Amino acid sequence: MDTPILTLTPQQVEFIAQELVKNSIYRVTLTGGEPLMVPELVLQATRILTAQSIAVGINSTLMDLTPELAQSLKELGVRTIMTSLISSNPVTHDFVTQNPGSWQKTVDGIKLAISYGFRVNVNMVLTKWNIHELEETGNFVGKLGATTFGATRACAPTPLAIEFSKYLLSLDELRQSLNLTYRLKDKWGYKVDVFEHYPWCAMQDVEKYAHLARRKCTAGITSVSIGADGDLRPCGHSSTHYGNIFTDGLAGAWAKMTDWRKGLHIQQSCTKCKLVKQCTGGCPVEAENSPRKRDHHTTGPNDVISLPKPKTISGEKPEGEFVFIPEVVFRAENFGGIIGSSRGDVVYVDETTFSLAQELGALPHFNVETLVLLGVSLDDSSIFINHLVSKKILKKEVPLCPLNS
């Protein structure tokens, strides 16, 4: 007997999309299950969201991608697609997915997506089943022409945590995977990443892996997972629900998740670590499911041998007029606010800076002198503008050249 597919109705997709727009969300990933099994709903959601300058990414096996669907997604403004390739070895891939023939369909989907100009991020979820095939898989992904190759540790999923834990990477295997992934980066020139947060003590050489260490556990803090039933979870790994978007609205359900924003889910062994605010600790879901009540890759701050170099923002006075990019979103938060965009990065600011940014956003353009007139020092004004330009939130206004008479 076939298990019925749990998915959203068009009316529910419309409702969720409008809730995301109403709450100033700037980035959404459509995932599953398998989203491309219901292409009409993917196109519906993408059409509504991109029309409001919300960036849409797709997380898919790509087994159901067709030229027609690829073309439609491209026209709607989708730029990035993520997929999972368990191994370059079809036998390993199909064994893990428990879906004979899935390797070939996914590889064909990757090739198709690349041919349509999408940025394709290929993620290899690492376990003891495939860790020995990491180098071969990285080489294979390089030959395919993917934008990014990710080699990301698996975490113990619920409710199979205890049974699955024997297939998780050892600490040595995790550290070896980081080193090998960087060697692959140098060989192929693609970007490399881990698509989950890694505790810094597991990484050890945080300065070397600073690009990977930038990932924090954002579950319930700046990100959330909305299920096909409308339930909100802090992340895709967690089985704990906090309200429902259909009954509580996005804001109402989000308000029930304050314990995550207060850091109450940080594993106990990490709470007293001097690096916890920068690192954000081990995976809370992994800790919850573990008999030891900790992420099995956490070891403590003494294993951290280097830290990321602090980023310096130029205090040199920027010349010219500036404007916020059209897609910018100002979202008030209890700490102040978030300034972000679908095309750029995200900046978290206090209440005073948030109010200043909103005031500047109402102007047709502004410069350093504008901020000085508003009571900001010249140095702080220069740093503020340079920082937002580096985050692709501000851009220099190009002056119009008058036509020769």
Short mmCIF file of C-alpha atoms in Angstrom, two decimals:
data_model
loop_
_atom_site.label_atom_id
_atom_site.label_comp_id
_atom_site.label_asym_id
_atom_site.label_seq_id
_atom_site.Cartn_x
_atom_site.Cartn_y
_atom_site.Cartn_z
CA MET A 1 0.00 0.00 0.00
CA ASP A 2 1.46 3.35 -1.05
CA THR A 3 1.90 6.00 1.62
CA PRO A 4 0.07 9.21 0.61
CA ILE A 5 2.27 12.23 -0.03
CA LEU A 6 1.84 14.95 2.59
CA THR A 7 2.01 18.28 0.84
CA LEU A 8 0.46 21.72 0.84
CA THR A 9 -2.59 22.84 -1.09
CA PRO A 10 -2.41 25.88 -3.42
CA GLN A 11 -4.45 27.82 -0.86
CA GLN A 12 -1.99 26.95 1.90
CA VAL A 13 0.97 27.91 -0.30
CA GLU A 14 -0.68 31.28 -0.92
CA PHE A 15 -1.28 31.77 2.81
CA ILE A 16 2.28 30.89 3.82
CA ALA A 17 3.79 33.05 1.07
CA GLN A 18 1.74 36.05 2.15
CA GLU A 19 2.76 35.48 5.79
CA LEU A 20 6.43 35.51 4.72
CA VAL A 21 5.90 38.75 2.79
CA LYS A 22 3.99 40.36 5.67
CA ASN A 23 6.76 39.53 8.14
CA SER A 24 9.58 40.95 5.98
CA ILE A 25 11.34 37.66 5.28
CA TYR A 26 14.10 38.17 2.72
CA ARG A 27 15.28 34.63 1.93
CA VAL A 28 13.40 31.32 1.57
CA THR A 29 14.47 27.79 0.67
CA LEU A 30 11.85 25.45 -0.76
CA THR A 31 12.66 21.95 0.40
CA GLY A 32 10.98 18.74 1.46
CA GLY A 33 10.70 15.82 1.18
CA GLU A 34 11.09 16.52 -2.50
CA PRO A 35 9.64 19.87 -3.65
CA LEU A 36 9.93 19.19 -7.40
CA MET A 37 7.42 16.35 -7.08
CA VAL A 38 4.84 19.17 -6.93
CA PRO A 39 6.27 21.62 -9.49
CA GLU A 40 3.09 23.67 -9.74
CA LEU A 41 3.31 24.52 -6.02
CA VAL A 42 7.00 25.37 -6.27
CA LEU A 43 6.29 27.73 -9.17
CA GLN A 44 3.33 29.26 -7.33
CA ALA A 45 5.38 29.98 -4.19
CA THR A 46 8.36 31.23 -6.19
CA ARG A 47 6.20 33.56 -8.26
CA ILE A 48 4.66 35.20 -5.18
CA LEU A 49 7.92 35.52 -3.25
CA THR A 50 10.24 36.76 -6.00
CA ALA A 51 7.64 39.37 -6.97
CA GLN A 52 8.24 40.81 -3.49
CA SER A 53 12.07 40.68 -3.86
CA ILE A 54 12.36 37.63 -1.59
CA ALA A 55 15.20 35.37 -2.73
CA VAL A 56 14.12 31.78 -3.36
CA GLY A 57 16.45 28.79 -3.35
CA ILE A 58 15.56 25.18 -4.08
CA ASN A 59 16.79 22.16 -2.10
CA SER A 60 16.07 19.10 -4.24
CA THR A 61 17.34 15.71 -5.35
CA LEU A 62 16.89 17.13 -8.88
CA MET A 63 15.51 13.76 -9.99
CA ASP A 64 12.31 15.49 -11.14
CA LEU A 65 13.89 18.51 -12.82
CA THR A 66 12.85 18.96 -16.45
CA PRO A 67 14.00 21.50 -19.05
CA GLU A 68 10.59 23.18 -18.89
CA LEU A 69 10.70 23.48 -15.10
CA ALA A 70 14.31 24.68 -15.15
CA GLN A 71 13.38 27.38 -17.64
CA SER A 72 10.39 28.50 -15.55
CA LEU A 73 12.44 28.69 -12.35
CA LYS A 74 15.14 30.63 -14.15
CA GLU A 75 12.62 33.14 -15.50
CA LEU A 76 11.18 33.63 -12.01
CA GLY A 77 14.60 34.60 -10.66
CA VAL A 78 15.79 31.45 -8.89
CA ARG A 79 19.58 31.51 -8.88
CA THR A 80 20.70 28.73 -6.55
CA ILE A 81 19.82 25.06 -6.27
CA MET A 82 21.19 22.70 -3.64
CA THR A 83 21.25 18.96 -4.05
CA SER A 84 22.72 15.95 -2.27
CA LEU A 85 25.08 13.51 -3.90
CA ILE A 86 25.97 10.81 -1.41
CA SER A 87 28.88 9.53 -3.49
CA SER A 88 30.38 9.43 -6.95
CA ASN A 89 29.83 5.69 -6.63
CA PRO A 90 26.28 4.83 -7.81
CA VAL A 91 26.16 1.74 -5.59
CA THR A 92 26.89 3.73 -2.41
CA HIS A 93 24.51 6.53 -3.35
CA ASP A 94 21.60 4.21 -4.16
CA PHE A 95 22.24 2.14 -1.02
CA VAL A 96 22.02 5.18 1.25
CA THR A 97 18.98 6.65 -0.52
CA GLN A 98 17.38 3.19 -0.73
CA ASN A 99 16.23 4.21 -4.20
CA PRO A 100 17.72 2.19 -7.09
CA GLY A 101 18.62 4.43 -10.03
CA SER A 102 18.56 7.61 -7.95
CA TRP A 103 22.26 8.31 -8.56
CA GLN A 104 21.84 8.58 -12.32
CA LYS A 105 18.72 10.72 -12.03
CA THR A 106 20.42 13.11 -9.60
CA VAL A 107 23.55 13.39 -11.76
CA ASP A 108 21.40 14.06 -14.83
CA GLY A 109 19.54 16.72 -12.82
CA ILE A 110 22.80 18.37 -11.76
CA LYS A 111 23.98 18.52 -15.37
CA LEU A 112 20.64 19.96 -16.49
CA ALA A 113 20.60 22.62 -13.77
CA ILE A 114 24.18 23.66 -14.59
CA SER A 115 23.31 23.88 -18.29
CA TYR A 116 20.55 26.40 -17.42
CA GLY A 117 23.01 28.58 -15.53
CA PHE A 118 21.95 27.85 -11.96
CA ARG A 119 24.50 28.01 -9.17
CA VAL A 120 24.43 24.37 -8.15
CA ASN A 121 25.66 23.51 -4.66
CA VAL A 122 26.34 19.78 -4.33
CA ASN A 123 26.37 18.51 -0.76
CA MET A 124 27.83 15.16 0.29
CA VAL A 125 26.36 14.15 3.65
CA LEU A 126 29.22 12.33 5.36
CA THR A 127 28.82 9.08 7.27
CA LYS A 128 30.92 5.97 7.71
CA TRP A 129 29.16 4.62 4.60
CA ASN A 130 30.83 7.14 2.28
CA ILE A 131 33.71 8.96 4.04
CA HIS A 132 36.25 6.79 2.18
CA GLU A 133 34.82 8.11 -1.12
CA LEU A 134 35.12 11.82 -0.29
CA GLU A 135 38.08 12.56 -2.56
CA GLU A 136 36.61 10.69 -5.53
CA THR A 137 33.28 12.45 -5.05
CA GLY A 138 34.93 15.87 -4.82
CA ASN A 139 36.77 15.18 -8.07
CA PHE A 140 33.55 14.02 -9.72
CA VAL A 141 31.70 17.17 -8.63
CA GLY A 142 34.56 19.27 -10.00
CA LYS A 143 34.22 17.58 -13.39
CA LEU A 144 30.48 18.25 -13.36
CA GLY A 145 31.14 21.98 -12.96
CA ALA A 146 29.21 22.63 -9.76
CA THR A 147 29.58 26.03 -8.08
CA THR A 148 30.09 24.64 -4.57
CA PHE A 149 31.03 21.29 -3.12
CA GLY A 150 29.86 20.69 0.42
CA ALA A 151 31.03 17.83 2.60
CA THR A 152 28.81 18.00 5.66
CA ARG A 153 28.74 15.69 8.66
CA ALA A 154 25.52 13.81 9.31
CA CYS A 155 23.81 14.32 12.64
CA ALA A 156 21.77 11.67 14.42
CA PRO A 157 18.15 12.14 13.31
CA THR A 158 15.15 11.48 15.51
CA PRO A 159 13.68 9.01 16.24
CA LEU A 160 16.57 6.83 15.02
CA ALA A 161 19.33 8.63 16.91
CA ILE A 162 20.71 5.73 18.92
CA GLU A 163 20.54 3.22 16.09
CA PHE A 164 22.08 5.64 13.57
CA SER A 165 24.85 6.98 15.83
CA LYS A 166 27.22 4.12 14.97
CA TYR A 167 27.37 5.42 11.40
CA LEU A 168 28.39 8.97 12.37
CA LEU A 169 31.90 10.23 11.66
CA SER A 170 34.52 9.99 14.35
CA LEU A 171 36.22 13.20 15.40
CA ASP A 172 39.36 12.24 13.46
CA GLU A 173 37.31 11.52 10.34
CA LEU A 174 35.59 14.88 10.60
CA ARG A 175 38.90 16.74 10.88
CA GLN A 176 40.38 14.77 8.00
CA SER A 177 37.35 15.65 5.88
CA LEU A 178 37.93 19.36 6.43
CA ASN A 179 41.56 19.10 5.37
CA LEU A 180 40.70 17.04 2.29
CA THR A 181 37.86 19.34 1.30
CA TYR A 182 40.24 22.31 1.27
CA ARG A 183 42.71 20.38 -0.85
CA LEU A 184 39.87 19.73 -3.32
CA LYS A 185 39.07 23.44 -3.32
CA ASP A 186 42.62 24.26 -4.33
CA LYS A 187 42.54 21.60 -7.04
CA TRP A 188 39.21 22.49 -8.66
CA GLY A 189 38.71 26.15 -7.82
CA TYR A 190 35.13 25.63 -6.70
CA LYS A 191 33.80 26.94 -3.42
CA VAL A 192 33.64 24.50 -0.53
CA ASP A 193 31.32 24.57 2.44
CA VAL A 194 29.67 22.66 5.23
CA PHE A 195 25.95 23.23 5.24
CA GLU A 196 25.51 22.72 8.97
CA HIS A 197 27.14 24.44 11.92
CA TYR A 198 30.37 22.82 13.16
CA PRO A 199 31.52 23.41 16.76
CA TRP A 200 34.85 25.23 16.72
CA CYS A 201 36.58 22.72 18.99
CA ALA A 202 35.85 20.05 16.38
CA MET A 203 37.40 22.23 13.66
CA GLN A 204 40.46 23.13 15.76
CA ASP A 205 42.14 25.42 13.19
CA VAL A 206 39.30 27.93 13.04
CA GLU A 207 41.39 30.58 11.30
CA LYS A 208 42.16 28.19 8.43
CA TYR A 209 38.51 27.19 8.13
CA ALA A 210 37.11 30.66 8.81
CA HIS A 211 34.76 30.46 5.81
CA LEU A 212 33.20 27.32 7.26
CA ALA A 213 33.28 28.64 10.83
CA ARG A 214 31.10 31.57 9.78
CA ARG A 215 28.12 29.20 9.96
CA LYS A 216 26.38 29.42 13.32
CA CYS A 217 23.43 27.52 14.71
CA THR A 218 20.62 29.87 13.67
CA ALA A 219 17.77 27.51 14.62
CA GLY A 220 14.93 29.52 16.09
CA ILE A 221 17.10 32.65 16.11
CA THR A 222 17.12 33.83 12.49
CA SER A 223 15.77 30.74 10.73
CA VAL A 224 12.86 28.36 11.04
CA SER A 225 11.43 25.33 9.29
CA ILE A 226 7.77 25.27 8.23
CA GLY A 227 6.39 21.79 7.63
CA ALA A 228 3.79 20.64 5.12
CA ASP A 229 1.31 20.60 8.02
CA GLY A 230 2.14 24.21 8.91
CA ASP A 231 3.99 23.36 12.12
CA LEU A 232 7.09 25.45 12.93
CA ARG A 233 10.30 23.77 14.07
CA PRO A 234 13.56 25.57 14.89
CA CYS A 235 15.36 23.55 12.20
CA GLY A 236 14.84 20.58 9.93
CA HIS A 237 16.57 18.22 12.37
CA SER A 238 14.36 19.02 15.35
CA SER A 239 11.15 17.12 16.05
CA THR A 240 9.84 19.78 18.46
CA HIS A 241 7.00 21.94 17.17
CA TYR A 242 6.29 25.52 18.25
CA GLY A 243 2.88 26.60 17.00
CA ASN A 244 1.37 26.42 13.55
CA ILE A 245 1.46 29.06 10.84
CA PHE A 246 -2.15 28.40 9.82
CA THR A 247 -3.57 28.82 13.31
CA ASP A 248 -1.07 31.18 14.95
CA GLY A 249 0.33 33.08 11.98
CA LEU A 250 4.09 33.25 11.44
CA ALA A 251 4.63 35.93 14.09
CA GLY A 252 2.52 34.08 16.66
CA ALA A 253 4.27 30.75 16.14
CA TRP A 254 7.69 32.44 16.08
CA ALA A 255 6.93 34.08 19.43
CA LYS A 256 6.59 30.63 20.99
CA MET A 257 10.23 29.85 20.13
CA THR A 258 11.84 32.41 22.46
CA ASP A 259 13.71 29.72 24.43
CA TRP A 260 15.95 29.18 21.40
CA ARG A 261 16.70 32.89 21.14
CA LYS A 262 17.58 32.95 24.84
CA GLY A 263 20.16 30.21 24.30
CA LEU A 264 18.35 27.72 26.53
CA HIS A 265 19.02 24.89 24.09
CA ILE A 266 22.81 25.25 24.08
CA GLN A 267 24.21 21.99 25.40
CA GLN A 268 25.23 22.18 29.05
CA SER A 269 28.91 21.43 28.43
CA CYS A 270 29.14 24.45 26.10
CA THR A 271 27.39 27.05 28.24
CA LYS A 272 30.51 27.98 30.23
CA CYS A 273 32.87 27.93 27.24
CA LYS A 274 34.56 31.28 26.60
CA LEU A 275 33.91 30.88 22.85
CA VAL A 276 30.25 29.95 22.98
CA LYS A 277 28.95 33.33 21.78
CA GLN A 278 31.15 33.19 18.70
CA CYS A 279 30.85 29.46 18.08
CA THR A 280 27.22 28.91 19.30
CA GLY A 281 28.17 25.46 20.61
CA GLY A 282 27.41 21.96 19.45
CA CYS A 283 24.23 20.92 17.67
CA PRO A 284 21.33 21.13 20.19
CA VAL A 285 19.36 18.39 18.45
CA GLU A 286 22.38 16.10 18.41
CA ALA A 287 22.85 16.77 22.13
CA GLU A 288 19.19 16.10 22.86
CA ASN A 289 19.33 12.73 21.10
CA SER A 290 22.67 11.62 22.52
CA PRO A 291 22.95 9.42 25.65
CA ARG A 292 25.75 11.77 26.75
CA LYS A 293 23.56 14.83 26.09
CA ARG A 294 26.18 16.47 23.91
CA ASP A 295 27.16 16.85 20.29
CA HIS A 296 29.57 13.95 19.92
CA HIS A 297 32.11 16.16 18.08
CA THR A 298 32.47 18.73 20.88
CA THR A 299 35.63 18.51 22.98
CA GLY A 300 36.07 21.89 24.66
CA PRO A 301 37.91 25.19 24.04
CA ASN A 302 41.38 23.77 24.70
CA ASP A 303 41.24 22.04 21.30
CA VAL A 304 40.84 25.35 19.43
CA ILE A 305 44.31 26.20 18.12
CA SER A 306 43.44 29.36 16.17
CA LEU A 307 40.62 31.88 15.87
CA PRO A 308 39.32 33.84 12.89
CA LYS A 309 41.13 37.09 12.29
CA PRO A 310 38.88 40.01 13.23
CA LYS A 311 37.48 41.77 10.21
CA THR A 312 38.49 45.40 9.89
CA ILE A 313 36.15 47.90 8.31
CA SER A 314 37.76 50.77 6.49
CA GLY A 315 37.40 54.14 8.15
CA GLU A 316 38.44 55.90 4.94
CA LYS A 317 35.87 58.47 3.93
CA PRO A 318 33.71 57.10 1.08
CA GLU A 319 33.10 59.58 -1.71
CA GLY A 320 29.84 60.06 -3.58
CA GLU A 321 26.16 59.45 -2.96
CA PHE A 322 24.74 56.15 -1.76
CA VAL A 323 21.38 54.37 -1.81
CA PHE A 324 20.05 51.15 -0.33
CA ILE A 325 19.62 48.48 -2.96
CA PRO A 326 15.99 48.06 -4.08
CA GLU A 327 15.60 44.64 -2.42
CA VAL A 328 16.60 45.84 1.06
CA VAL A 329 14.42 44.78 3.99
CA PHE A 330 14.26 46.55 7.35
CA ARG A 331 12.90 44.20 10.01
CA ALA A 332 12.49 45.31 13.62
CA GLU A 333 13.64 42.84 16.29
CA ASN A 334 13.72 42.99 20.09
CA PHE A 335 17.47 43.77 20.00
CA GLY A 336 17.07 46.51 17.38
CA GLY A 337 16.67 45.28 13.84
CA ILE A 338 17.90 43.39 10.82
CA ILE A 339 18.92 45.04 7.56
CA GLY A 340 19.14 42.47 4.80
CA SER A 341 18.37 41.70 1.22
CA SER A 342 17.80 38.82 -1.13
CA ARG A 343 20.86 39.84 -3.14
CA GLY A 344 23.30 40.76 -0.41
CA ASP A 345 24.07 39.92 3.18
CA VAL A 346 22.46 40.54 6.55
CA VAL A 347 23.46 43.02 9.24
CA TYR A 348 22.21 42.95 12.84
CA VAL A 349 22.09 46.38 14.48
CA ASP A 350 20.95 47.98 17.70
CA GLU A 351 17.83 50.12 17.99
CA THR A 352 19.60 53.45 17.41
CA THR A 353 21.41 52.24 14.28
CA PHE A 354 18.23 50.61 12.99
CA SER A 355 16.29 53.87 13.31
CA LEU A 356 19.11 55.74 11.58
CA ALA A 357 19.12 53.25 8.71
CA GLN A 358 15.37 53.55 8.27
CA GLU A 359 15.68 57.34 8.20
CA LEU A 360 18.38 57.12 5.53
CA GLY A 361 16.31 54.62 3.57
CA ALA A 362 13.54 57.19 3.20
CA LEU A 363 15.93 59.58 1.45
CA PRO A 364 16.51 59.54 -2.33
CA HIS A 365 20.26 59.29 -1.61
CA PHE A 366 22.76 60.25 1.08
CA ASN A 367 26.46 60.63 1.77
CA VAL A 368 28.85 60.85 4.71
CA GLU A 369 27.91 64.46 5.34
CA THR A 370 24.26 63.43 5.70
CA LEU A 371 25.14 61.17 8.60
CA VAL A 372 27.32 63.86 10.17
CA LEU A 373 24.37 66.25 10.05
CA LEU A 374 22.34 63.59 11.85
CA GLY A 375 24.85 63.60 14.70
CA VAL A 376 27.13 60.71 13.70
CA SER A 377 30.88 61.30 13.83
CA LEU A 378 32.82 61.37 10.58
CA ASP A 379 34.72 58.17 11.44
CA ASP A 380 31.56 56.28 12.42
CA SER A 381 29.75 57.57 9.33
CA SER A 382 32.55 56.31 7.08
CA ILE A 383 32.64 52.91 8.80
CA PHE A 384 28.85 52.60 8.62
CA ILE A 385 28.70 53.26 4.86
CA ASN A 386 31.75 51.14 4.04
CA HIS A 387 30.37 48.23 6.06
CA LEU A 388 26.97 48.26 4.34
CA VAL A 389 28.62 48.57 0.94
CA SER A 390 30.78 45.52 1.71
CA LYS A 391 27.62 43.62 2.66
CA LYS A 392 25.99 44.60 -0.66
CA ILE A 393 23.22 46.43 1.15
CA LEU A 394 24.28 49.89 -0.01
CA LYS A 395 25.47 50.84 -3.46
CA LYS A 396 26.95 54.00 -4.89
CA GLU A 397 24.46 55.99 -6.87
CA VAL A 398 25.58 56.46 -10.46
CA PRO A 399 25.05 60.10 -11.45
CA LEU A 400 23.04 60.77 -14.57
CA CYS A 401 25.03 62.43 -17.33
CA PRO A 402 23.16 65.27 -19.04
CA LEU A 403 22.77 64.94 -22.79
CA ASN A 404 24.89 67.27 -24.89
CA SER A 405 22.79 69.97 -26.38
#
